Amino acid sequence: MKGTVFKTIAILSTLLFIYLCDRFLDSYTLSIMNNIGIFAILALSYNLINGVTGQFSLEPNGFVAIGAYVTALFLIPADIKSDMFALVDPAETVLAMHAPFLPAIVAGGIASMFIALLLSFPVFRVRGDYLAIVTLGFGFIIRIFAINNPAYTNGAMGLNDIPDNADFLWIGSIALITFVVMLHIVYSRYGRAMKAVRDDEDAAIAMGIDTFKIKTTAFATSAFFEGLGGGLLASFLTTISPDQFTFMLTFQLLIIIVLGGLGSMSGTLLSTVLVMGSMEWLRFLDDDMVIFAMHTGAHPGMRMVVFSILLIVMMLFARRGLFGDREIMDIIGEKLGKRSGR
Amino acid sequence: MRERLLEIESVTMKFGGVTAIDALSFAIARGEIYGLIGPNGAGKTTIFNIITGNYRPTSGRVLFRGEDISGIKASEAVHRGIARTFQNIRLFKSMSVLENILIGLHEQTKYSYIEAILRLPRYFSYEKMMREKAMEILEEFAIAGFAHSNASALSYGNQRKVEIARALATNPTLLMLDEPAAGMNPIETEELSRIIRKIKEDYDLTILLIEHDMKFVNAICDRVTVLDYGEKIFDGSPADAVVDEKVISAYLGEFRNA
């Protein structure tokens, strides 16, 4: 019961924090925080399949793209769509799609989840690296599909004028919900079964666990939240195009979850802040700097060099990520000599 | 004869050109502790894998409670009441001892995914119930004190116990132990045979075990089957096995030397 009280207080104070940020911070800081929030949603859900369940997957860019496009098509009013689609007229279904913000992003999530379920049937029937190969290919397929079906996606030009409903209240709250949901999954029989699949699949089967079902559950859950995050991204950026959803997006998320610790949700959250934040905080390195009255000259890309070095140093000292595969609460609990036994 | 729980009916298993099991038949009665012995490569673990659904036999049938279970899904075998341990310990290493047992209780923890995510009352009641049950099982093995330690931090003997406890948690009718006493010292082995006899009574189990330690087998098994190159060469009480000429010539010399 003590845990529940603590959790309620933590959730309420986070909500208050989100509200205060949205109210008082300037738009530049807020845009960074929005970015962090969206990437937190994506990284947390990616960690469920990759870290907790241990199935090496490279899917996020595909599912984020699906979520972003579906949400965008639901949000943009029909008359703007007719004006925007330059190559061909939009398909009837595209014109008919319209929904308020929340149903629109949830639809993006459900669309991704549906595709994930279809993918899991061939992929999880066999073991090995097939998931990585299939999901990598899937990301390319989605992008090529988006480019080559202008009646649905406006082709390579992408969609713009997406209503910007996604403020920090939405993004922050959904990131919080994602975090809580992920922790609830991890600390349940499903999360334990996912970890069992990661540790030793044969032993998990010998415990009566239907590993196909568990892997599919993890994959579909990841896909849902990636789709949701994609929808938020579309509305936050107000413009999307196929080029945003390349493998680099997946790669960035992979860096985040490996740095945070595969299987650790709190680690992922912290590393999202560090990675996404330092991309911004290190921006001064790109500019002309004055060191001992000498001008260094502007070196665009310098921050990426420094960022990479920082990343390498961090991985040297924390080889299994910031928190390994454990949650911050458990680590603190153990340090205090408390046996949480959750 | 008492009710037959498990019947192996002329099971043959071939891997490519190699015949691992050749027309093997034996039956285990409910409530027995049955030993499967024989030198390395005799096909003992293969039989285990056939019974637990990991392999489908090339020919022959496996009957459990009179139903044909040859070639069923491995997780399905567990649902029907067949649990096993592995020859080389396979605990879930990133998890605590308690969590390992909770995985064994996975199928009995009956709250849905949605109930877990929304933390509905059934989640709390089942989690509490299962934790208590897991602690009970750990106490049976006298390792309740390690409940919150990481499974891989335990001594070898205790890890073996955790593995048996985890199999027991799946609520089996037939418990299959693959070399439970391997790597244990005589005192630990003594303790293990006492525990196995106790859980057999407490949980109304039938036990099938593979073992090399003849002293352990003698102390614990009601009957044994001796395998050599996939063929049965003896079937009867362990006391008779030790004096059987065929067995002596084929095996026991090896055991004594070992």
XYZ file of C-alpha atoms in Angstrom:
600
model
C 0.000 0.000 0.000
C 2.935 2.308 0.786
C 4.064 1.774 -2.796
C 0.663 2.778 -4.174
C 0.610 5.986 -2.151
C 4.118 6.846 -3.296
C 3.184 6.098 -6.904
C 0.077 8.289 -6.751
C 2.088 11.171 -5.329
C 4.776 10.721 -7.985
C 2.230 10.693 -10.819
C 0.352 13.736 -9.500
C 3.513 15.770 -8.992
C 4.722 14.859 -12.486
C 1.401 16.045 -13.899
C 1.775 19.292 -11.957
C 5.318 19.629 -13.314
C 4.046 19.103 -16.870
C 1.347 21.725 -16.350
C 3.782 24.262 -14.885
C 6.275 23.710 -17.722
C 3.571 24.178 -20.312
C 2.407 27.330 -18.560
C 5.659 29.103 -17.809
C 8.470 27.896 -20.079
C 9.409 29.727 -23.269
C 8.634 28.125 -26.600
C 12.238 27.121 -27.367
C 12.652 25.185 -24.115
C 9.219 23.688 -24.581
C 10.053 22.464 -28.061
C 13.108 20.661 -26.675
C 10.970 19.146 -23.951
C 8.364 18.100 -26.495
C 11.088 16.398 -28.473
C 12.331 14.628 -25.360
C 8.764 13.581 -24.500
C 8.117 12.083 -27.920
C 11.443 10.280 -27.991
C 10.791 8.999 -24.482
C 7.547 7.422 -25.695
C 9.342 5.835 -28.650
C 12.375 4.653 -26.684
C 10.357 3.240 -23.785
C 8.183 1.187 -26.084
C 11.187 0.125 -28.179
C 12.880 -1.068 -24.998
C 9.967 -3.404 -24.265
C 10.601 -5.603 -27.291
C 14.349 -5.079 -27.564
C 15.446 -4.847 -23.952
C 12.855 -6.566 -21.786
C 11.902 -9.333 -24.199
C 15.367 -9.488 -25.758
C 14.130 -9.754 -29.347
C 16.491 -7.746 -31.505
C 14.169 -5.684 -33.639
C 14.699 -2.656 -35.859
C 11.115 -1.667 -36.314
C 10.503 1.796 -34.811
C 10.890 3.917 -37.951
C 8.241 1.867 -39.772
C 5.700 2.015 -36.974
C 6.372 5.672 -36.221
C 5.767 6.417 -39.897
C 2.481 4.520 -39.899
C 1.329 6.330 -36.772
C 2.392 9.713 -38.123
C 0.668 9.288 -41.479
C -2.549 7.844 -40.087
C -2.810 10.578 -37.482
C -1.982 13.310 -39.986
C -4.616 12.085 -42.422
C -7.209 12.048 -39.659
C -6.313 15.546 -38.484
C -6.021 17.503 -41.745
C -9.409 18.809 -42.891
C -10.692 17.538 -46.262
C -10.486 20.859 -48.140
C -6.847 21.376 -47.137
C -6.086 17.830 -48.272
C -7.554 18.530 -51.739
C -5.395 21.646 -52.020
C -2.264 19.950 -50.704
C -2.218 16.792 -52.799
C -0.339 18.065 -55.832
C 0.548 14.920 -57.764
C -2.810 13.171 -57.822
C -6.143 13.763 -56.198
C -6.430 12.241 -52.731
C -8.242 8.908 -52.485
C -11.866 8.924 -51.344
C -10.994 7.263 -48.037
C -8.301 9.855 -47.370
C -10.820 12.664 -47.862
C -13.371 10.922 -45.672
C -10.908 10.478 -42.788
C -11.461 13.006 -40.063
C -11.306 12.766 -36.300
C -10.527 14.841 -33.215
C -6.987 14.753 -31.850
C -7.142 11.953 -29.277
C -8.990 9.446 -31.501
C -6.611 10.379 -34.334
C -3.422 9.505 -32.441
C -5.003 6.378 -30.956
C -5.936 5.341 -34.501
C -2.278 5.748 -35.447
C -1.323 3.480 -32.562
C -3.908 0.872 -33.456
C -2.852 0.871 -37.108
C 0.759 0.185 -36.085
C -0.326 -2.498 -33.652
C -2.389 -4.203 -36.325
C 0.566 -4.319 -38.726
C 2.759 -5.623 -35.879
C 0.348 -8.478 -35.252
C 0.449 -9.414 -38.927
C 4.256 -9.331 -38.933
C 4.591 -11.412 -35.795
C 2.934 -14.504 -37.263
C 5.712 -15.326 -39.704
C 8.512 -13.814 -37.634
C 7.970 -15.294 -34.171
C 7.300 -18.807 -35.477
C 11.039 -19.150 -35.885
C 13.892 -18.145 -33.641
C 16.964 -16.153 -34.447
C 17.699 -12.893 -36.168
C 14.752 -13.024 -38.543
C 12.954 -10.332 -36.587
C 15.808 -7.886 -37.123
C 15.948 -8.644 -40.845
C 12.192 -8.477 -41.358
C 11.712 -5.289 -39.365
C 14.653 -3.614 -41.096
C 13.111 -4.456 -44.468
C 9.707 -3.407 -43.205
C 10.984 0.101 -42.453
C 12.179 0.457 -46.049
C 8.913 -0.902 -47.415
C 6.860 1.617 -45.463
C 9.009 4.467 -46.735
C 8.817 3.293 -50.338
C 5.081 2.773 -49.949
C 4.744 6.360 -48.725
C 6.720 7.697 -51.683
C 4.893 5.664 -54.317
C 1.293 6.081 -53.241
C 0.657 9.800 -53.641
C -3.114 9.336 -53.496
C -2.728 8.363 -49.837
C 0.444 10.076 -48.708
C 1.108 12.867 -51.191
C 4.282 11.020 -52.174
C 7.733 12.398 -51.477
C 6.299 15.853 -50.805
C 4.759 14.593 -47.625
C 1.954 16.151 -45.633
C 1.969 19.603 -44.143
C -0.439 21.935 -42.402
C -1.089 19.249 -39.817
C -2.986 20.909 -36.950
C -0.574 21.407 -34.064
C -2.698 20.014 -31.244
C 0.275 18.295 -29.617
C 1.374 20.699 -26.901
C 3.462 19.714 -23.918
C 0.345 18.862 -21.914
C -0.473 16.110 -24.391
C 3.055 14.924 -25.035
C 4.145 15.036 -21.403
C 1.029 13.234 -20.183
C 1.255 10.532 -22.827
C 4.959 10.051 -22.067
C 4.014 9.664 -18.407
C 1.261 7.185 -19.275
C 3.708 5.224 -21.441
C 6.234 5.085 -18.618
C 3.641 3.909 -16.076
C 2.171 1.334 -18.475
C 5.634 -0.041 -19.260
C 6.466 -0.370 -15.567
C 3.122 -2.044 -14.931
C 3.924 -4.535 -17.661
C 7.452 -5.153 -16.379
C 6.224 -5.772 -12.837
C 3.578 -8.289 -13.781
C 3.479 -11.900 -14.845
C 3.744 -10.716 -18.460
C 6.902 -8.734 -17.823
C 8.425 -11.638 -15.958
C 7.553 -13.950 -18.831
C 9.145 -11.482 -21.292
C 12.340 -11.452 -19.244
C 12.212 -15.236 -19.062
C 12.075 -15.379 -22.863
C 15.111 -13.090 -22.969
C 17.107 -15.064 -20.394
C 16.405 -18.569 -21.695
C 13.650 -19.299 -24.171
C 13.758 -23.095 -23.735
C 13.483 -22.815 -19.981
C 10.573 -20.390 -20.428
C 8.783 -22.950 -22.600
C 9.512 -25.605 -19.974
C 7.623 -23.382 -17.518
C 4.555 -23.590 -19.724
C 4.953 -20.115 -21.196
C 3.660 -19.728 -24.732
C 6.656 -17.752 -25.954
C 5.045 -16.925 -29.286
C 2.182 -15.235 -27.486
C 4.515 -13.364 -25.130
C 6.741 -12.088 -27.941
C 3.721 -11.047 -29.986
C 2.251 -9.221 -26.985
C 5.489 -7.308 -26.420
C 5.879 -6.488 -30.103
C 2.287 -5.299 -30.527
C 2.494 -3.174 -27.375
C 5.703 -1.572 -28.633
C 4.089 -0.928 -31.990
C 1.033 0.679 -30.414
C 3.069 3.210 -28.480
C 5.395 3.850 -31.407
C 2.354 4.594 -33.536
C 1.030 6.876 -30.819
C 4.393 8.643 -30.629
C 4.405 8.965 -34.409
C 1.026 10.672 -34.272
C 2.280 13.122 -31.665
C 5.392 13.750 -33.758
C 3.283 14.537 -36.833
C 1.144 17.002 -34.942
C 4.134 18.513 -33.133
C 6.126 19.081 -36.332
C 3.004 19.937 -38.374
C 4.751 18.530 -41.426
C 5.911 15.019 -42.289
C 7.608 13.422 -45.268
C 8.940 9.915 -45.979
C 12.543 11.054 -45.437
C 11.966 11.612 -41.734
C 11.357 7.942 -41.133
C 14.617 6.442 -42.271
C 16.733 3.938 -40.404
C 18.481 6.833 -38.658
C 15.426 7.263 -36.445
C 15.635 3.647 -35.322
C 19.356 4.035 -34.856
C 18.921 7.029 -32.602
C 16.426 5.130 -30.464
C 18.790 2.190 -30.320
C 21.511 4.457 -28.930
C 19.093 5.728 -26.308
C 17.989 2.321 -25.063
C 21.482 0.831 -25.072
C 22.789 3.812 -23.122
C 19.906 3.650 -20.664
C 20.280 -0.083 -20.218
C 18.450 -2.743 -22.183
C 15.463 -3.712 -20.096
C 15.475 -0.681 -17.806
C 12.583 1.719 -18.311
C 13.869 4.329 -15.860
C 17.299 4.109 -17.496
C 15.689 4.704 -20.877
C 13.897 7.763 -19.570
C 17.117 9.230 -18.186
C 19.112 8.489 -21.314
C 16.404 10.046 -23.510
C 16.863 13.275 -21.583
C 20.651 12.991 -21.830
C 20.814 12.119 -25.528
C 18.069 14.420 -26.806
C 19.106 17.143 -24.416
C 22.802 17.061 -25.243
C 21.984 17.316 -28.952
C 20.679 20.760 -28.022
C 23.001 21.687 -25.174
C 26.082 20.957 -27.253
C 24.871 23.228 -30.039
C 27.288 25.978 -28.910
C 30.148 23.764 -30.140
C 29.056 24.276 -33.720
C 29.427 28.026 -33.416
C 32.455 30.221 -33.463
C 34.055 30.139 -30.045
C 36.580 32.402 -28.437
C 39.258 30.575 -26.480
C 42.026 32.798 -25.048
C 41.061 35.564 -27.436
C 41.441 33.195 -30.404
C 38.552 32.549 -32.686
C 38.105 28.855 -33.415
C 35.855 29.452 -36.361
C 32.522 27.734 -36.812
C 32.629 23.974 -37.221
C 29.189 22.686 -38.057
C 28.941 19.063 -36.838
C 31.423 19.582 -34.011
C 28.705 18.787 -31.472
C 28.203 15.357 -33.057
C 31.904 14.611 -32.622
C 31.799 15.612 -28.978
C 28.520 13.775 -28.509
C 30.021 10.575 -29.892
C 33.038 10.862 -27.611
C 30.785 11.408 -24.601
C 28.753 8.368 -25.630
C 31.843 6.188 -25.924
C 33.119 7.339 -22.531
C 29.757 6.612 -20.930
C 29.636 3.140 -22.444
C 33.151 2.435 -21.201
C 32.158 3.115 -17.630
C 28.680 1.610 -17.766
C 28.987 -1.233 -20.199
C 25.473 -2.510 -19.617
C 23.956 0.951 -19.814
C 23.210 3.398 -17.055
C 21.023 1.085 -14.973
C 21.768 -2.305 -16.538
C 18.515 -4.218 -16.860
C 17.100 -2.965 -13.577
C 14.909 -0.091 -12.499
C 16.165 2.845 -10.452
C 13.633 2.067 -7.718
C 15.056 -1.437 -7.255
C 18.629 -0.203 -7.214
C 17.822 2.426 -4.591
C 15.736 -0.087 -2.646
C 18.666 -2.475 -2.506
C 21.089 0.269 -1.520
C 18.845 1.132 1.403
C 18.918 -2.505 2.383
C 15.227 -2.733 1.819
C 13.876 -5.891 0.226
C 11.172 -4.483 -2.009
C 10.058 -7.879 -3.315
C 7.866 -6.303 -5.911
C -0.633 -52.778 -10.909
C -1.439 -49.200 -9.992
C -2.742 -46.768 -12.568
C -0.248 -46.158 -15.330
C 0.576 -42.472 -15.531
C 3.113 -42.498 -18.336
C 3.559 -45.140 -20.990
C 6.311 -45.184 -23.566
C 5.191 -47.465 -26.396
C 7.979 -48.682 -28.684
C 9.330 -45.189 -29.228
C 12.034 -44.802 -31.853
C 13.911 -41.558 -32.418
C 16.247 -41.080 -35.340
C 18.436 -38.048 -36.002
C 19.413 -38.374 -39.638
C 21.057 -41.799 -39.806
C 21.640 -42.103 -36.060
C 19.138 -44.063 -34.034
C 19.150 -42.409 -30.621
C 16.252 -44.436 -29.212
C 15.369 -47.863 -30.557
C 11.841 -49.223 -29.961
C 11.899 -48.344 -26.292
C 8.957 -49.217 -24.047
C 8.364 -48.724 -20.358
C 5.579 -47.571 -18.101
C 5.532 -45.538 -14.928
C 2.810 -46.015 -12.329
C 1.327 -43.097 -10.451
C 3.260 -42.300 -7.299
C 6.485 -44.011 -8.357
C 9.986 -42.628 -8.333
C 11.399 -44.022 -11.532
C 15.048 -43.939 -12.535
C 16.448 -43.803 -16.031
C 20.109 -44.736 -16.064
C 22.818 -45.488 -18.574
C 26.105 -44.057 -19.762
C 26.503 -40.791 -21.658
C 24.864 -40.888 -25.070
C 22.502 -43.712 -24.144
C 19.508 -41.541 -25.067
C 18.227 -40.606 -21.637
C 17.879 -36.883 -22.270
C 16.406 -37.635 -25.710
C 13.612 -39.562 -23.973
C 13.080 -36.553 -21.722
C 12.805 -34.284 -24.716
C 10.305 -36.616 -26.353
C 8.098 -36.783 -23.260
C 8.150 -32.988 -22.816
C 7.257 -32.359 -26.449
C 10.602 -30.904 -27.527
C 11.026 -33.754 -30.041
C 8.422 -35.657 -31.977
C 9.335 -39.366 -31.968
C 10.103 -40.940 -35.372
C 7.701 -43.729 -34.464
C 5.890 -45.006 -31.418
C 3.657 -43.253 -28.913
C 3.888 -41.542 -25.567
C 0.756 -41.878 -23.440
C 0.142 -39.616 -20.456
C -2.934 -40.470 -18.403
C -3.942 -42.673 -21.319
C -3.811 -39.808 -23.852
C -1.384 -39.714 -26.742
C 0.932 -36.761 -26.171
C 3.666 -37.565 -28.692
C 4.714 -34.404 -30.503
C 2.566 -31.904 -28.594
C 3.856 -28.379 -28.013
C 6.358 -28.190 -25.171
C 4.349 -25.522 -23.346
C 1.239 -27.683 -23.750
C 2.993 -30.597 -22.026
C 3.473 -28.340 -19.011
C -0.222 -27.448 -18.983
C -1.020 -31.155 -18.912
C 1.127 -31.627 -15.838
C 4.610 -32.573 -17.022
C 7.414 -30.434 -15.622
C 11.140 -30.837 -16.088
C 14.536 -29.590 -15.032
C 17.585 -29.387 -17.259
C 20.862 -31.269 -17.123
C 22.830 -28.028 -17.182
C 21.145 -25.565 -14.864
C 18.998 -23.090 -16.771
C 17.712 -20.527 -14.337
C 16.583 -17.076 -15.424
C 19.806 -15.392 -14.486
C 18.738 -11.757 -14.460
C 15.978 -12.497 -11.983
C 15.720 -13.147 -8.277
C 15.048 -16.620 -6.893
C 11.492 -15.566 -6.053
C 10.885 -14.315 -9.589
C 12.178 -17.590 -10.991
C 9.541 -19.431 -8.982
C 6.898 -16.884 -10.044
C 7.660 -17.748 -13.676
C 6.828 -21.331 -12.805
C 3.527 -20.016 -11.444
C 2.884 -17.953 -14.613
C 0.007 -20.091 -15.856
C -1.698 -20.124 -12.476
C -1.487 -16.335 -12.176
C -4.754 -15.608 -13.848
C -4.984 -11.893 -14.483
C -5.126 -10.535 -18.010
C -2.751 -8.135 -19.755
C -5.239 -5.290 -19.402
C -5.725 -6.059 -15.722
C -1.967 -5.877 -15.266
C -1.622 -2.573 -17.125
C -4.537 -0.931 -15.311
C -3.590 -2.570 -11.996
C -7.095 -3.871 -11.351
C -7.890 -5.748 -8.100
C -7.269 -9.201 -9.575
C -3.673 -8.196 -10.238
C -3.070 -7.457 -6.569
C -4.907 -10.489 -5.220
C -3.138 -12.915 -7.575
C 0.295 -11.362 -7.095
C -0.100 -11.649 -3.332
C -1.381 -15.223 -3.548
C 1.397 -16.323 -5.904
C 4.123 -14.723 -3.809
C 2.877 -16.614 -0.781
C 2.754 -19.831 -2.776
C 6.260 -19.246 -4.124
C 7.602 -18.674 -0.611
C 5.915 -21.879 0.529
C 7.679 -23.839 -2.198
C 11.004 -22.207 -1.358
C 10.550 -23.181 2.270
C 10.048 -26.798 1.195
C 13.583 -26.617 -0.213
C 14.952 -24.641 2.730
C 16.044 -21.777 0.473
C 13.415 -19.190 1.417
C 16.199 -17.024 2.816
C 17.565 -16.519 -0.699
C 14.204 -15.419 -2.145
C 15.409 -11.942 -3.053
C 18.954 -12.852 -4.063
C 19.821 -12.991 -7.707
C 19.438 -16.562 -8.932
C 22.938 -16.663 -10.420
C 24.487 -15.612 -7.082
C 23.524 -18.871 -5.374
C 25.765 -21.881 -4.845
C 25.567 -24.689 -7.359
C 23.617 -26.972 -5.044
C 21.110 -24.251 -4.237
C 20.700 -23.364 -7.917
C 19.753 -27.005 -8.541
C 17.179 -26.717 -5.784
C 15.765 -23.531 -7.309
C 15.417 -25.307 -10.621
C 13.498 -28.179 -9.057
C 11.386 -25.715 -7.057
C 10.620 -23.799 -10.248
C 9.485 -26.974 -12.009
C 7.401 -27.860 -8.971
C 5.727 -24.455 -9.151
C 4.085 -25.368 -12.471
C 1.921 -27.765 -10.441
C 2.925 -30.979 -12.215
C 1.653 -34.533 -11.892
C 4.868 -35.892 -13.377
C 8.118 -34.244 -12.361
C 11.110 -35.067 -14.533
C 14.559 -34.387 -13.135
C 17.579 -34.521 -15.430
C 20.564 -35.414 -13.222
C 19.358 -33.587 -10.096
C 22.363 -34.638 -8.001
C 25.027 -33.790 -10.565
C 27.797 -31.717 -9.029
C 26.508 -32.074 -5.491
C 28.595 -33.290 -2.582
C 27.427 -36.359 -0.578
C 25.786 -34.235 2.099
C 23.880 -32.188 -0.452
C 22.871 -35.372 -2.283
C 21.590 -36.849 0.970
C 19.551 -33.712 1.606
C 18.255 -33.716 -1.962
C 16.950 -37.292 -1.742
C 15.160 -36.375 1.465
C 13.595 -33.321 -0.208
C 12.552 -35.287 -3.285
C 10.824 -37.908 -1.145
C 9.118 -35.179 0.863
C 7.805 -33.182 -2.102
C 6.656 -36.442 -3.689
C 4.387 -37.007 -0.689
C 3.383 -33.370 -0.135
C 2.499 -32.665 -3.760
C 1.345 -36.176 -4.732
C 3.935 -36.467 -7.498
C 5.244 -39.120 -9.796
C 8.933 -38.623 -10.459
C 11.074 -39.691 -13.396
C 14.757 -38.966 -13.007
C 17.982 -39.426 -14.888
C 20.961 -40.038 -12.657
C 24.498 -41.394 -12.660
C 24.955 -41.535 -8.912
C 23.973 -45.171 -8.183
C 23.928 -44.622 -4.450
C 21.370 -41.861 -4.949
C 19.361 -44.028 -7.349
C 19.368 -46.927 -4.899
C 18.248 -44.716 -2.087
C 15.393 -43.075 -3.902
C 14.085 -45.027 -6.909
C 11.358 -47.655 -6.769
C 12.203 -48.965 -10.218
C 14.782 -48.255 -12.911
C 15.192 -48.706 -16.624
C 18.722 -49.097 -17.906
C 19.501 -47.831 -21.390
C 22.444 -48.634 -23.632
C 22.736 -47.048 -27.079
C 19.023 -46.291 -27.129
C 17.981 -49.814 -26.161
C 16.531 -51.027 -22.910
C 18.714 -53.688 -21.292
C 17.163 -53.816 -17.858
C 13.882 -53.033 -16.169
C 13.259 -53.640 -12.478
C 14.289 -52.631 -8.987
C 17.567 -50.764 -8.505
C 18.786 -53.505 -6.151
C 18.378 -56.086 -8.929
C 19.983 -53.755 -11.470
C 23.210 -53.688 -9.522
C 23.520 -57.489 -9.661
C 22.178 -57.975 -13.188
C 24.963 -59.437 -15.287
C 24.077 -57.597 -18.454
C 23.980 -54.302 -16.616
C 27.224 -54.994 -14.793
C 29.068 -55.850 -17.961
C 27.694 -52.859 -19.814
C 27.634 -50.182 -17.122
C 28.452 -50.682 -13.559
C 32.089 -51.227 -14.280
C 32.024 -47.721 -15.641
C 30.237 -46.378 -12.603
C 32.748 -47.920 -10.249
C 35.630 -46.525 -12.192
C 34.081 -43.129 -12.413
